[in-house]
Short mmCIF file of C-alpha atoms and ligand atoms in Angstrom, two decimals:
data_model
loop_
_atom_site.label_atom_id
_atom_site.label_comp_id
_atom_site.label_asym_id
_atom_site.label_seq_id
_atom_site.Cartn_x
_atom_site.Cartn_y
_atom_site.Cartn_z
CA MET A 1377 -14.66 98.54 -58.90
CA ASP A 1378 -14.72 95.49 -56.63
CA SER A 1379 -13.45 92.16 -57.93
CA PHE A 1380 -15.08 88.82 -57.10
CA GLN A 1381 -13.92 85.24 -57.50
CA ASN A 1382 -15.31 81.79 -58.06
CA TYR A 1383 -15.71 79.51 -55.03
CA ILE A 1384 -14.24 76.10 -55.73
CA ASP A 1385 -13.36 73.47 -53.11
CA GLY A 1386 -13.70 76.04 -50.35
CA GLN A 1387 -11.27 78.51 -52.00
CA TRP A 1388 -11.94 81.83 -53.69
CA VAL A 1389 -10.21 81.64 -57.05
CA SER A 1390 -10.04 83.59 -60.33
CA ALA A 1391 -10.92 82.04 -63.67
CA ARG A 1392 -7.97 80.05 -64.97
CA SER A 1393 -7.91 82.18 -68.09
CA GLY A 1394 -7.87 85.37 -66.00
CA HIS A 1395 -10.85 86.64 -68.03
CA THR A 1396 -13.55 88.67 -66.31
CA PHE A 1397 -16.93 90.24 -67.01
CA THR A 1398 -18.72 93.14 -65.35
CA ASN A 1399 -22.22 93.44 -63.90
CA HIS A 1400 -24.16 96.69 -64.15
CA ASN A 1401 -26.73 98.70 -62.25
CA PRO A 1402 -29.82 98.68 -64.51
CA ALA A 1403 -31.05 101.94 -62.96
CA SER A 1404 -28.05 103.86 -64.26
CA GLY A 1405 -25.96 101.61 -66.48
CA ALA A 1406 -23.02 102.03 -64.08
CA ALA A 1407 -20.53 99.15 -63.84
CA LEU A 1408 -20.59 97.47 -60.44
CA GLY A 1409 -18.09 94.63 -60.08
CA ARG A 1410 -15.75 92.34 -61.95
CA PHE A 1411 -16.44 88.60 -61.94
CA PRO A 1412 -14.53 85.62 -63.33
CA ASP A 1413 -15.59 84.59 -66.83
CA SER A 1414 -15.38 80.86 -66.22
CA SER A 1415 -14.47 78.33 -68.87
CA VAL A 1416 -14.65 74.56 -69.21
CA GLU A 1417 -11.54 74.19 -67.00
CA ASP A 1418 -13.08 76.17 -64.14
CA VAL A 1419 -16.27 74.14 -64.35
CA ALA A 1420 -14.21 70.95 -64.39
CA ALA A 1421 -12.40 72.02 -61.20
CA ALA A 1422 -15.74 72.79 -59.58
CA ALA A 1423 -17.32 69.49 -60.66
CA ASP A 1424 -14.24 67.61 -59.45
CA ALA A 1425 -14.40 69.29 -56.05
CA ALA A 1426 -18.12 68.57 -55.78
CA ASN A 1427 -17.53 64.95 -56.67
CA ARG A 1428 -14.75 64.58 -54.06
CA ALA A 1429 -16.93 66.17 -51.38
CA LEU A 1430 -19.88 63.89 -52.16
CA PRO A 1431 -19.06 60.78 -50.06
CA SER A 1432 -18.58 62.63 -46.77
CA TRP A 1433 -21.48 65.04 -47.30
CA ARG A 1434 -23.75 62.19 -48.21
CA ALA A 1435 -22.62 60.35 -45.06
CA THR A 1436 -23.23 63.40 -42.83
CA PRO A 1437 -26.50 62.89 -40.98
CA ALA A 1438 -29.22 65.07 -42.53
CA PRO A 1439 -29.98 66.84 -39.20
CA GLN A 1440 -26.34 67.96 -39.16
CA ARG A 1441 -26.58 69.15 -42.74
CA ALA A 1442 -29.67 71.06 -41.62
CA GLU A 1443 -27.71 72.92 -38.90
CA ILE A 1444 -25.73 74.65 -41.65
CA LEU A 1445 -28.93 75.64 -43.47
CA TYR A 1446 -30.38 77.02 -40.25
CA ARG A 1447 -27.24 79.15 -39.80
CA VAL A 1448 -27.51 80.41 -43.38
CA ALA A 1449 -31.16 81.36 -42.80
CA ALA A 1450 -30.33 83.18 -39.57
CA MET A 1451 -27.60 85.22 -41.26
CA MET A 1452 -29.86 85.99 -44.21
CA ARG A 1453 -32.44 87.30 -41.77
CA GLU A 1454 -29.90 89.46 -39.90
CA ARG A 1455 -28.54 90.89 -43.15
CA LYS A 1456 -31.82 91.06 -45.04
CA ASP A 1457 -31.72 94.84 -45.60
CA ASP A 1458 -28.14 94.85 -46.91
CA LEU A 1459 -28.79 91.85 -49.13
CA ALA A 1460 -31.93 93.49 -50.53
CA ARG A 1461 -30.07 96.73 -51.30
CA ALA A 1462 -27.30 94.81 -53.07
CA LEU A 1463 -29.92 92.86 -54.99
CA THR A 1464 -31.77 95.99 -56.13
CA THR A 1465 -28.50 97.61 -57.14
CA GLU A 1466 -27.56 94.86 -59.55
CA MET A 1467 -30.98 93.65 -60.66
CA GLY A 1468 -33.22 96.72 -60.51
CA LYS A 1469 -36.40 95.58 -58.76
CA VAL A 1470 -37.78 97.97 -56.13
CA LEU A 1471 -36.37 97.55 -52.64
CA LYS A 1472 -39.54 96.14 -51.10
CA GLU A 1473 -39.61 93.42 -53.74
CA ALA A 1474 -35.89 92.74 -53.31
CA ALA A 1475 -36.58 92.22 -49.59
CA GLY A 1476 -39.34 89.81 -50.66
CA ASP A 1477 -36.86 87.95 -52.85
CA VAL A 1478 -34.50 87.59 -49.87
CA GLN A 1479 -37.42 86.60 -47.63
CA GLU A 1480 -38.36 83.86 -50.10
CA GLY A 1481 -34.75 82.66 -49.78
CA ILE A 1482 -35.01 82.64 -45.99
CA ASP A 1483 -38.34 80.79 -46.13
CA MET A 1484 -37.00 78.15 -48.50
CA THR A 1485 -33.82 77.70 -46.45
CA LEU A 1486 -35.82 77.18 -43.26
CA TYR A 1487 -38.29 74.87 -44.98
CA MET A 1488 -35.49 72.68 -46.34
CA ALA A 1489 -33.55 72.82 -43.07
CA GLY A 1490 -36.66 71.27 -41.52
CA GLU A 1491 -36.32 68.43 -44.01
CA GLY A 1492 -33.12 67.49 -42.18
CA ARG A 1493 -35.38 65.78 -39.65
CA ARG A 1494 -38.02 64.61 -42.11
CA GLN A 1495 -37.21 63.53 -45.65
CA PHE A 1496 -39.72 60.83 -45.01
CA GLY A 1497 -39.56 57.55 -46.79
CA PHE A 1498 -42.16 54.88 -46.07
CA THR A 1499 -42.67 51.33 -44.91
CA THR A 1500 -45.28 49.10 -46.40
CA PRO A 1501 -46.39 45.50 -45.77
CA SER A 1502 -44.61 42.85 -47.80
CA GLU A 1503 -46.66 40.31 -49.71
CA LEU A 1504 -44.60 37.59 -48.00
CA PRO A 1505 -44.40 36.66 -44.30
CA ASN A 1506 -41.36 37.62 -42.24
CA LYS A 1507 -40.25 40.16 -44.73
CA TRP A 1508 -39.89 43.92 -44.33
CA ALA A 1509 -40.35 46.45 -47.15
CA MET A 1510 -39.49 50.13 -47.15
CA ALA A 1511 -38.33 52.97 -49.40
CA VAL A 1512 -35.89 55.78 -48.62
CA ARG A 1513 -34.62 58.83 -50.46
CA GLN A 1514 -31.00 58.93 -51.68
CA PRO A 1515 -29.06 61.89 -53.11
CA LYS A 1516 -28.61 61.97 -56.88
CA GLY A 1517 -24.95 63.05 -56.83
CA VAL A 1518 -23.44 66.26 -58.17
CA ILE A 1519 -26.18 68.71 -59.17
CA GLY A 1520 -25.67 71.53 -61.71
CA ALA A 1521 -27.83 74.56 -60.80
CA ILE A 1522 -28.25 77.21 -63.49
CA THR A 1523 -30.28 80.20 -62.33
CA PRO A 1524 -31.70 83.41 -63.83
CA TRP A 1525 -31.34 87.05 -62.80
CA ASN A 1526 -34.96 87.89 -61.96
CA PHE A 1527 -35.03 86.21 -58.54
CA PRO A 1528 -31.29 86.09 -57.82
CA MET A 1529 -31.70 85.04 -54.18
CA ALA A 1530 -34.94 83.04 -54.17
CA ILE A 1531 -34.37 80.79 -57.16
CA PRO A 1532 -30.85 79.67 -56.18
CA THR A 1533 -32.25 78.67 -52.77
CA TRP A 1534 -35.08 76.74 -54.51
CA LYS A 1535 -32.42 74.58 -56.11
CA LEU A 1536 -29.52 74.52 -53.67
CA MET A 1537 -31.41 74.02 -50.40
CA PRO A 1538 -33.31 70.86 -51.39
CA ALA A 1539 -30.23 69.56 -53.22
CA LEU A 1540 -27.88 70.05 -50.27
CA ILE A 1541 -30.23 68.91 -47.50
CA SER A 1542 -30.76 65.69 -49.45
CA GLY A 1543 -27.00 64.98 -49.48
CA ASN A 1544 -26.13 66.13 -52.99
CA THR A 1545 -23.21 68.43 -53.74
CA ALA A 1546 -23.50 71.22 -56.28
CA VAL A 1547 -21.97 73.31 -59.02
CA PHE A 1548 -23.88 76.59 -59.12
CA LYS A 1549 -23.82 78.88 -62.20
CA PRO A 1550 -25.80 82.04 -61.48
CA SER A 1551 -26.83 84.52 -64.16
CA GLN A 1552 -24.10 86.88 -65.27
CA TYR A 1553 -26.61 89.73 -64.86
CA ALA A 1554 -27.02 89.17 -61.10
CA PRO A 1555 -23.82 87.50 -59.89
CA GLN A 1556 -23.31 89.54 -56.75
CA THR A 1557 -26.37 88.17 -54.94
CA ALA A 1558 -25.08 84.68 -55.69
CA TRP A 1559 -21.73 85.68 -54.31
CA HIS A 1560 -23.40 86.88 -51.09
CA LEU A 1561 -25.32 83.63 -50.77
CA THR A 1562 -22.11 81.65 -51.21
CA ARG A 1563 -20.36 83.73 -48.53
CA LEU A 1564 -23.19 82.86 -46.15
CA PHE A 1565 -22.63 79.16 -46.78
CA GLU A 1566 -18.89 79.62 -46.19
CA GLU A 1567 -19.50 81.48 -42.92
CA ALA A 1568 -22.03 78.88 -41.84
CA GLY A 1569 -19.31 76.22 -42.04
CA LEU A 1570 -20.29 74.31 -45.17
CA PRO A 1571 -17.46 71.82 -45.85
CA PRO A 1572 -15.23 72.62 -48.87
CA GLY A 1573 -16.47 71.29 -52.18
CA VAL A 1574 -20.11 70.82 -51.17
CA LEU A 1575 -21.14 74.04 -52.95
CA ASN A 1576 -19.02 75.39 -55.79
CA VAL A 1577 -19.81 78.59 -57.65
CA VAL A 1578 -18.67 79.40 -61.14
CA PHE A 1579 -19.58 82.77 -62.64
CA GLY A 1580 -20.03 83.27 -66.33
CA ASP A 1581 -22.48 83.33 -69.22
CA GLY A 1582 -24.83 80.65 -70.54
CA PRO A 1583 -23.22 79.71 -73.86
CA ASP A 1584 -19.80 79.01 -72.28
CA THR A 1585 -20.03 78.46 -68.54
CA GLY A 1586 -23.60 77.17 -68.44
CA LYS A 1587 -22.93 74.83 -71.34
CA ALA A 1588 -19.85 73.47 -69.57
CA VAL A 1589 -22.01 72.73 -66.49
CA VAL A 1590 -24.58 70.93 -68.61
CA GLU A 1591 -21.91 68.87 -70.36
CA HIS A 1592 -19.52 67.95 -67.54
CA PRO A 1593 -19.66 64.18 -67.03
CA LEU A 1594 -19.43 64.35 -63.21
CA ILE A 1595 -22.57 66.47 -63.01
CA SER A 1596 -25.37 63.95 -63.16
CA PHE A 1597 -28.44 66.14 -62.86
CA VAL A 1598 -29.10 69.69 -64.10
CA SER A 1599 -31.70 72.08 -62.75
CA PHE A 1600 -32.29 75.02 -65.07
CA THR A 1601 -34.51 78.10 -64.84
CA GLY A 1602 -34.58 80.45 -67.83
CA SER A 1603 -36.07 80.83 -71.30
CA ASN A 1604 -37.87 78.08 -73.20
CA ALA A 1605 -35.38 78.34 -76.08
CA VAL A 1606 -32.34 77.77 -73.84
CA GLY A 1607 -34.14 75.20 -71.66
CA THR A 1608 -35.03 73.15 -74.71
CA GLU A 1609 -31.39 73.11 -75.74
CA VAL A 1610 -30.34 72.12 -72.20
CA ALA A 1611 -32.87 69.26 -72.28
CA ARG A 1612 -31.60 68.08 -75.66
CA ARG A 1613 -27.98 67.97 -74.45
CA CYS A 1614 -28.99 66.26 -71.22
CA ALA A 1615 -30.90 63.63 -73.18
CA GLU A 1616 -27.86 62.98 -75.37
CA LEU A 1617 -25.61 62.73 -72.34
CA GLY A 1618 -28.03 60.55 -70.34
CA LYS A 1619 -28.53 63.12 -67.58
CA GLY A 1620 -31.59 64.01 -65.61
CA VAL A 1621 -32.85 67.57 -66.01
CA ALA A 1622 -35.46 69.76 -64.31
CA LEU A 1623 -36.65 72.75 -66.32
CA GLU A 1624 -38.56 75.88 -65.41
CA MET A 1625 -38.97 77.94 -68.54
CA GLY A 1626 -41.39 80.78 -67.99
CA GLY A 1627 -45.00 81.51 -68.68
CA LYS A 1628 -47.61 83.50 -70.54
CA ASN A 1629 -49.87 83.85 -67.56
CA ALA A 1630 -53.38 85.29 -67.65
CA ILE A 1631 -55.78 86.90 -65.27
CA ILE A 1632 -59.42 86.23 -66.13
CA VAL A 1633 -61.87 88.95 -65.02
CA LEU A 1634 -65.52 87.94 -65.20
CA ASP A 1635 -68.48 90.31 -65.34
CA ASP A 1636 -69.34 89.60 -61.70
CA ALA A 1637 -65.81 90.33 -60.40
CA ASP A 1638 -64.89 92.93 -57.82
CA VAL A 1639 -63.23 95.16 -60.42
CA SER A 1640 -61.22 97.23 -57.92
CA LEU A 1641 -59.74 94.07 -56.42
CA ALA A 1642 -59.09 92.66 -59.88
CA LEU A 1643 -57.24 95.86 -60.81
CA ASP A 1644 -55.10 95.61 -57.67
CA GLY A 1645 -54.18 92.05 -58.69
CA VAL A 1646 -53.52 93.09 -62.29
CA ILE A 1647 -51.28 96.06 -61.45
CA TRP A 1648 -49.23 93.98 -59.03
CA SER A 1649 -48.95 90.95 -61.29
CA ALA A 1650 -48.35 92.73 -64.60
CA PHE A 1651 -45.96 95.45 -63.47
CA GLY A 1652 -44.38 94.12 -60.25
CA THR A 1653 -40.70 93.32 -60.87
CA SER A 1654 -41.26 95.29 -64.11
CA GLY A 1655 -43.07 92.25 -65.48
CA GLN A 1656 -39.89 90.20 -65.21
CA ARG A 1657 -41.40 87.21 -63.41
CA CYS A 1658 -42.12 83.81 -64.86
CA THR A 1659 -45.46 84.28 -63.16
CA ALA A 1660 -46.17 87.81 -64.51
CA ALA A 1661 -49.68 88.50 -65.84
CA SER A 1662 -49.03 89.38 -69.44
CA ARG A 1663 -52.58 88.59 -70.61
CA LEU A 1664 -55.81 89.92 -69.18
CA ILE A 1665 -58.82 87.96 -70.39
CA VAL A 1666 -61.81 90.17 -69.65
CA GLN A 1667 -65.47 89.31 -70.07
CA ARG A 1668 -67.42 91.53 -72.44
CA GLY A 1669 -69.77 93.15 -69.92
CA VAL A 1670 -67.01 94.62 -67.76
CA LEU A 1671 -64.45 95.30 -70.51
CA ASP A 1672 -64.98 99.05 -70.99
CA GLU A 1673 -64.96 99.90 -67.30
CA PHE A 1674 -62.00 97.62 -66.71
CA GLN A 1675 -59.91 99.07 -69.52
CA THR A 1676 -60.60 102.69 -68.56
CA ARG A 1677 -59.70 102.11 -64.96
CA LEU A 1678 -56.66 99.96 -65.86
CA VAL A 1679 -55.21 102.75 -67.98
CA GLU A 1680 -55.80 105.29 -65.19
CA ARG A 1681 -54.12 103.08 -62.63
CA THR A 1682 -51.21 102.25 -64.95
CA GLU A 1683 -50.54 105.90 -65.67
CA LYS A 1684 -50.20 106.60 -61.96
CA LEU A 1685 -47.30 104.19 -61.59
CA ARG A 1686 -43.98 105.95 -60.96
CA LEU A 1687 -41.07 104.62 -62.96
CA GLY A 1688 -37.63 105.07 -61.39
CA PRO A 1689 -34.67 103.52 -59.62
CA GLY A 1690 -35.52 100.62 -57.33
CA LEU A 1691 -33.69 102.21 -54.38
CA ASP A 1692 -35.96 105.30 -54.52
CA PRO A 1693 -38.83 104.71 -52.05
CA ASN A 1694 -41.23 106.58 -54.38
CA THR A 1695 -40.70 104.17 -57.24
CA ASP A 1696 -43.41 101.69 -58.18
CA VAL A 1697 -41.75 100.16 -61.25
CA GLY A 1698 -37.99 99.80 -61.64
CA PRO A 1699 -35.84 99.36 -64.75
CA VAL A 1700 -35.54 96.16 -66.74
CA ILE A 1701 -32.37 94.15 -66.53
CA ASN A 1702 -30.28 95.15 -69.56
CA PRO A 1703 -30.30 96.91 -72.97
CA ALA A 1704 -30.90 93.65 -74.88
CA GLN A 1705 -34.01 92.93 -72.83
CA LEU A 1706 -35.15 96.55 -73.28
CA ASP A 1707 -34.84 96.17 -77.07
CA LYS A 1708 -36.70 92.88 -77.02
CA ILE A 1709 -39.57 94.36 -75.00
CA ALA A 1710 -39.75 97.48 -77.21
CA ALA A 1711 -39.81 95.34 -80.36
CA TYR A 1712 -43.05 93.70 -79.23
CA ILE A 1713 -44.97 96.97 -79.45
CA PRO A 1714 -44.82 97.30 -83.30
CA ILE A 1715 -45.28 93.53 -83.55
CA GLY A 1716 -48.56 93.88 -81.60
CA GLN A 1717 -49.64 96.95 -83.54
CA ALA A 1718 -49.02 95.26 -86.89
CA GLU A 1719 -51.35 92.46 -85.80
CA GLY A 1720 -54.06 94.92 -84.78
CA ALA A 1721 -53.49 95.57 -81.07
CA ARG A 1722 -53.50 99.18 -79.88
CA VAL A 1723 -51.36 100.89 -77.26
CA ALA A 1724 -53.72 102.24 -74.57
CA THR A 1725 -50.84 103.59 -72.48
CA GLY A 1726 -47.05 103.31 -72.40
CA GLY A 1727 -45.37 101.48 -75.24
CA ARG A 1728 -42.08 103.33 -75.15
CA ARG A 1729 -39.01 104.27 -73.19
CA PRO A 1730 -39.73 107.22 -70.86
CA PRO A 1731 -38.76 110.63 -72.20
CA ALA A 1732 -37.72 111.87 -68.70
CA THR A 1733 -34.08 112.87 -68.79
CA ASP A 1734 -33.40 111.93 -65.16
CA LEU A 1735 -33.87 108.31 -66.12
CA THR A 1736 -31.36 108.46 -68.96
CA GLY A 1737 -28.69 105.81 -68.63
CA GLY A 1738 -31.03 103.32 -67.00
CA TYR A 1739 -32.97 100.60 -68.82
CA TYR A 1740 -36.51 101.83 -68.40
CA PHE A 1741 -39.69 100.98 -70.22
CA GLU A 1742 -43.08 102.53 -69.50
CA PRO A 1743 -45.73 100.24 -68.03
CA THR A 1744 -47.73 99.32 -71.11
CA VAL A 1745 -51.30 98.20 -71.77
CA LEU A 1746 -52.16 96.79 -75.18
CA ILE A 1747 -55.86 96.55 -75.98
CA ASP A 1748 -57.84 94.79 -78.75
CA ALA A 1749 -55.46 91.86 -78.51
CA ARG A 1750 -56.60 88.51 -79.83
CA PRO A 1751 -55.45 85.09 -78.62
CA GLU A 1752 -53.54 84.24 -81.80
CA MET A 1753 -51.35 87.37 -81.74
CA ARG A 1754 -47.69 87.01 -80.90
CA VAL A 1755 -48.06 89.52 -78.02
CA ALA A 1756 -50.70 87.19 -76.59
CA ARG A 1757 -48.64 83.98 -77.00
CA GLU A 1758 -44.97 84.78 -76.47
CA GLU A 1759 -43.26 85.58 -73.20
CA ILE A 1760 -42.29 89.28 -73.27
CA PHE A 1761 -40.74 89.43 -69.76
CA GLY A 1762 -41.29 93.14 -69.35
CA PRO A 1763 -43.93 95.63 -68.15
CA VAL A 1764 -46.33 94.90 -71.00
CA THR A 1765 -49.76 93.34 -70.69
CA SER A 1766 -52.44 92.69 -73.33
CA VAL A 1767 -56.21 92.81 -72.88
CA ILE A 1768 -58.18 90.09 -74.67
CA ARG A 1769 -61.98 90.03 -74.75
CA ALA A 1770 -63.94 86.86 -73.87
CA GLY A 1771 -67.66 86.19 -74.21
CA ASP A 1772 -68.03 83.83 -71.25
CA LEU A 1773 -66.17 81.66 -68.76
CA ASP A 1774 -65.69 78.75 -71.14
CA GLU A 1775 -64.17 80.96 -73.80
CA ALA A 1776 -61.93 82.58 -71.17
CA ILE A 1777 -60.67 79.17 -70.03
CA THR A 1778 -60.02 78.09 -73.62
CA ILE A 1779 -58.02 81.28 -74.28
CA ASN A 1780 -56.17 80.87 -70.98
CA ASN A 1781 -55.11 77.32 -71.84
CA GLY A 1782 -54.36 77.96 -75.49
CA VAL A 1783 -50.75 79.16 -75.21
CA PRO A 1784 -47.45 77.27 -75.39
CA TYR A 1785 -46.87 77.82 -71.63
CA GLY A 1786 -48.68 76.66 -68.50
CA LEU A 1787 -47.34 78.22 -65.31
CA SER A 1788 -49.83 80.43 -63.47
CA SER A 1789 -53.44 81.61 -63.96
CA SER A 1790 -55.89 83.65 -62.02
CA ILE A 1791 -59.62 84.30 -62.05
CA PHE A 1792 -61.56 87.11 -60.46
CA THR A 1793 -65.21 86.22 -59.85
CA ARG A 1794 -67.68 86.34 -56.98
CA ASP A 1795 -69.48 83.25 -58.25
CA ILE A 1796 -68.25 80.17 -56.39
CA ASP A 1797 -69.51 77.78 -59.07
CA LYS A 1798 -67.57 79.64 -61.75
CA ALA A 1799 -64.46 79.72 -59.56
CA PHE A 1800 -64.55 75.94 -59.17
CA ARG A 1801 -65.27 75.38 -62.86
CA ALA A 1802 -62.19 77.49 -63.61
CA ILE A 1803 -60.06 75.56 -61.12
CA ASP A 1804 -61.11 72.34 -62.88
CA GLY A 1805 -60.75 73.61 -66.41
CA ILE A 1806 -57.52 75.60 -66.18
CA THR A 1807 -54.47 73.52 -67.11
CA THR A 1808 -51.63 75.53 -65.58
CA GLY A 1809 -49.48 74.40 -62.63
CA ILE A 1810 -50.72 77.23 -60.40
CA VAL A 1811 -54.24 78.71 -60.16
CA TYR A 1812 -55.29 81.69 -58.08
CA VAL A 1813 -58.85 82.74 -57.25
CA ASN A 1814 -59.37 86.44 -56.50
CA ALA A 1815 -55.61 87.10 -56.39
CA GLY A 1816 -53.06 87.90 -59.11
CA THR A 1817 -50.78 85.41 -60.86
CA ILE A 1818 -47.69 86.06 -58.72
CA GLY A 1819 -46.77 85.29 -55.12
CA ALA A 1820 -46.28 81.55 -54.94
CA GLU A 1821 -45.35 80.35 -51.41
CA VAL A 1822 -42.34 78.11 -50.83
CA HIS A 1823 -44.12 75.11 -49.33
CA LEU A 1824 -46.32 74.43 -52.35
CA PRO A 1825 -45.15 72.93 -55.63
CA PHE A 1826 -43.98 75.52 -58.18
CA GLY A 1827 -43.88 74.81 -61.90
CA GLY A 1828 -46.09 74.29 -64.87
CA THR A 1829 -47.33 72.45 -67.88
CA ARG A 1830 -46.63 72.64 -71.67
CA GLY A 1831 -43.53 74.72 -72.53
CA THR A 1832 -43.12 75.88 -68.94
CA GLY A 1833 -41.43 72.72 -67.75
CA ASN A 1834 -40.72 69.03 -68.10
CA GLY A 1835 -42.88 67.67 -65.29
CA HIS A 1836 -40.64 68.47 -62.33
CA ARG A 1837 -41.73 70.91 -59.67
CA GLU A 1838 -39.66 73.17 -57.47
CA ALA A 1839 -40.38 74.04 -53.83
CA GLY A 1840 -42.26 72.17 -51.14
CA GLN A 1841 -42.14 68.40 -50.90
CA ALA A 1842 -42.11 68.16 -54.69
CA ALA A 1843 -38.55 69.53 -54.78
CA LEU A 1844 -37.34 66.47 -52.86
CA ASP A 1845 -38.47 64.30 -55.75
CA THR A 1846 -36.33 66.40 -58.08
CA TYR A 1847 -33.15 65.99 -56.07
CA THR A 1848 -33.44 62.44 -54.75
CA GLU A 1849 -33.70 58.90 -56.05
CA TRP A 1850 -35.98 56.41 -54.37
CA LYS A 1851 -34.31 53.29 -53.03
CA SER A 1852 -36.61 50.35 -52.22
CA ILE A 1853 -35.30 47.99 -49.57
CA TYR A 1854 -36.51 44.45 -48.82
CA ILE A 1855 -35.35 42.59 -45.70
CA ASP A 1856 -36.25 38.94 -45.52
CA TYR A 1857 -36.00 37.49 -42.01
CA SER A 1858 -37.78 34.19 -42.73
CA GLY A 1859 -34.52 32.28 -43.06
CA ARG A 1860 -35.59 30.69 -46.32
CA LEU A 1861 -35.86 31.70 -49.98
CA GLN A 1862 -39.23 33.38 -50.53
CA ARG A 1863 -40.07 34.12 -54.13
CA ALA A 1864 -42.21 37.19 -54.75
CA GLN A 1865 -45.09 36.70 -57.19
CA ILE A 1866 -44.54 32.93 -57.03
CA ASP A 1867 -44.76 31.72 -53.44
CA THR A 1868 -47.75 34.00 -52.85
CA ALA A 1869 -49.59 33.08 -56.04
CA SER A 1870 -53.03 31.69 -55.26
C1 LIG B 2916 -40.06 83.44 -61.14
O1 LIG B 2916 -40.43 84.48 -61.64
O2 LIG B 2916 -39.40 82.61 -61.79
O3 LIG B 2916 -44.67 83.45 -57.43
C2 LIG B 2916 -40.29 83.13 -59.72
C3 LIG B 2916 -43.88 84.37 -57.62
C4 LIG B 2916 -42.55 84.35 -56.86
C5 LIG B 2916 -41.55 83.55 -57.63
C6 LIG B 2916 -41.40 83.92 -59.07
N1 LIG B 2916 -42.77 83.76 -55.58
O4 LIG B 2916 -44.11 85.28 -58.40
#
């Protein structure tokens, strides 16, 4: 088994305690590599290094910072296939999707490298004569980035690229279930010539290592992606410690299918959004709100399509749906089936671990459709994060929108309709951060804001220009060249 180390101040080092943990291949359960189980001391060393690196990184012209990001992107592109295979091996998603995850990382890296020559501030007229007014972006300081296992390449780049291009330094704590992809990303930064201390990586779990990142006094801003329960705790600690925090905490996304929809197209969108990445996306479609007139046809065809999906290892080119990440997640997903049944939902297909012996050892769950779900059921309100979707009936568009909005999350929504008026009414009425028309709920592009309302987040957005707001502070600058004291709001008062 290979052994991996933390990356602190430009050095590869073991955890001070010498403790390690192991990551596993979800397709087989096989152990893959040994990683440092980092403690408060390791995080402190990382935060210290990041803090020492801050003045010179901040003083490095942004276009020079960008050169390093461009090199990282070029290497990611060259090594895309190998990175994708490594990602599938530790995380389970099918190879094509793993390549998509890496591509999203490349796209984000290039987008943010471009910000090296933008990061626009603005000038604006002063209310006084002979006075100049402008605003520029400044780095926040040392950023703590805590990332999940479901997009182990894309999501770290969503946080690290805007943070680093803006002149921040970082302490990065990737998920313990997908540490190897984070290790590869760190190696790319090292090879690209990132100065020591600018990016520091500490491996470990949430309750110990993640908590130490949240609590370290030199880390002034925390960006977290994960569950609502953990994110809420992160926010509480950050509030107590006076830190800024950006949260992305999942979804309970719905696809609305109206009577006038192209049902075949809607089914394509549903299959991709509900079962892609085995449903382990924040953006996964785990509710299908279907109008009465099309419900029977939709359900029959959905079950047929779902039963054709081939479950298997992500590296097998014939696989449509890979395993889920770990046994705990498998148990959690499986537990939702009796919960749904007890509330009156019925399993139309799936609902169990596959009986096939060749999948024994891996963490597989059959793609599952629950029907007769109602909006108040737990399966229709809680994030399951697995290949399970629930069909809910709606009478009309207004009812569908009300159901769509009536959950504790607000990330992504979609509507399938051929009626332009209804599409625009849905765009207006839906209160999630992302809305798709005639496409599924997944597949956000890196140059648009990503995030959501209600329990999905705390108002910040990742990706695009919005990410710069997360990782920078505005500084307003006034230059008075009148040679005399000019008093704003007083000398101009009429
Ligand atoms: C996530 O699941 O947290 O829009 C990220 C999508 C992908 C990103 C998902 N581009 O589904």
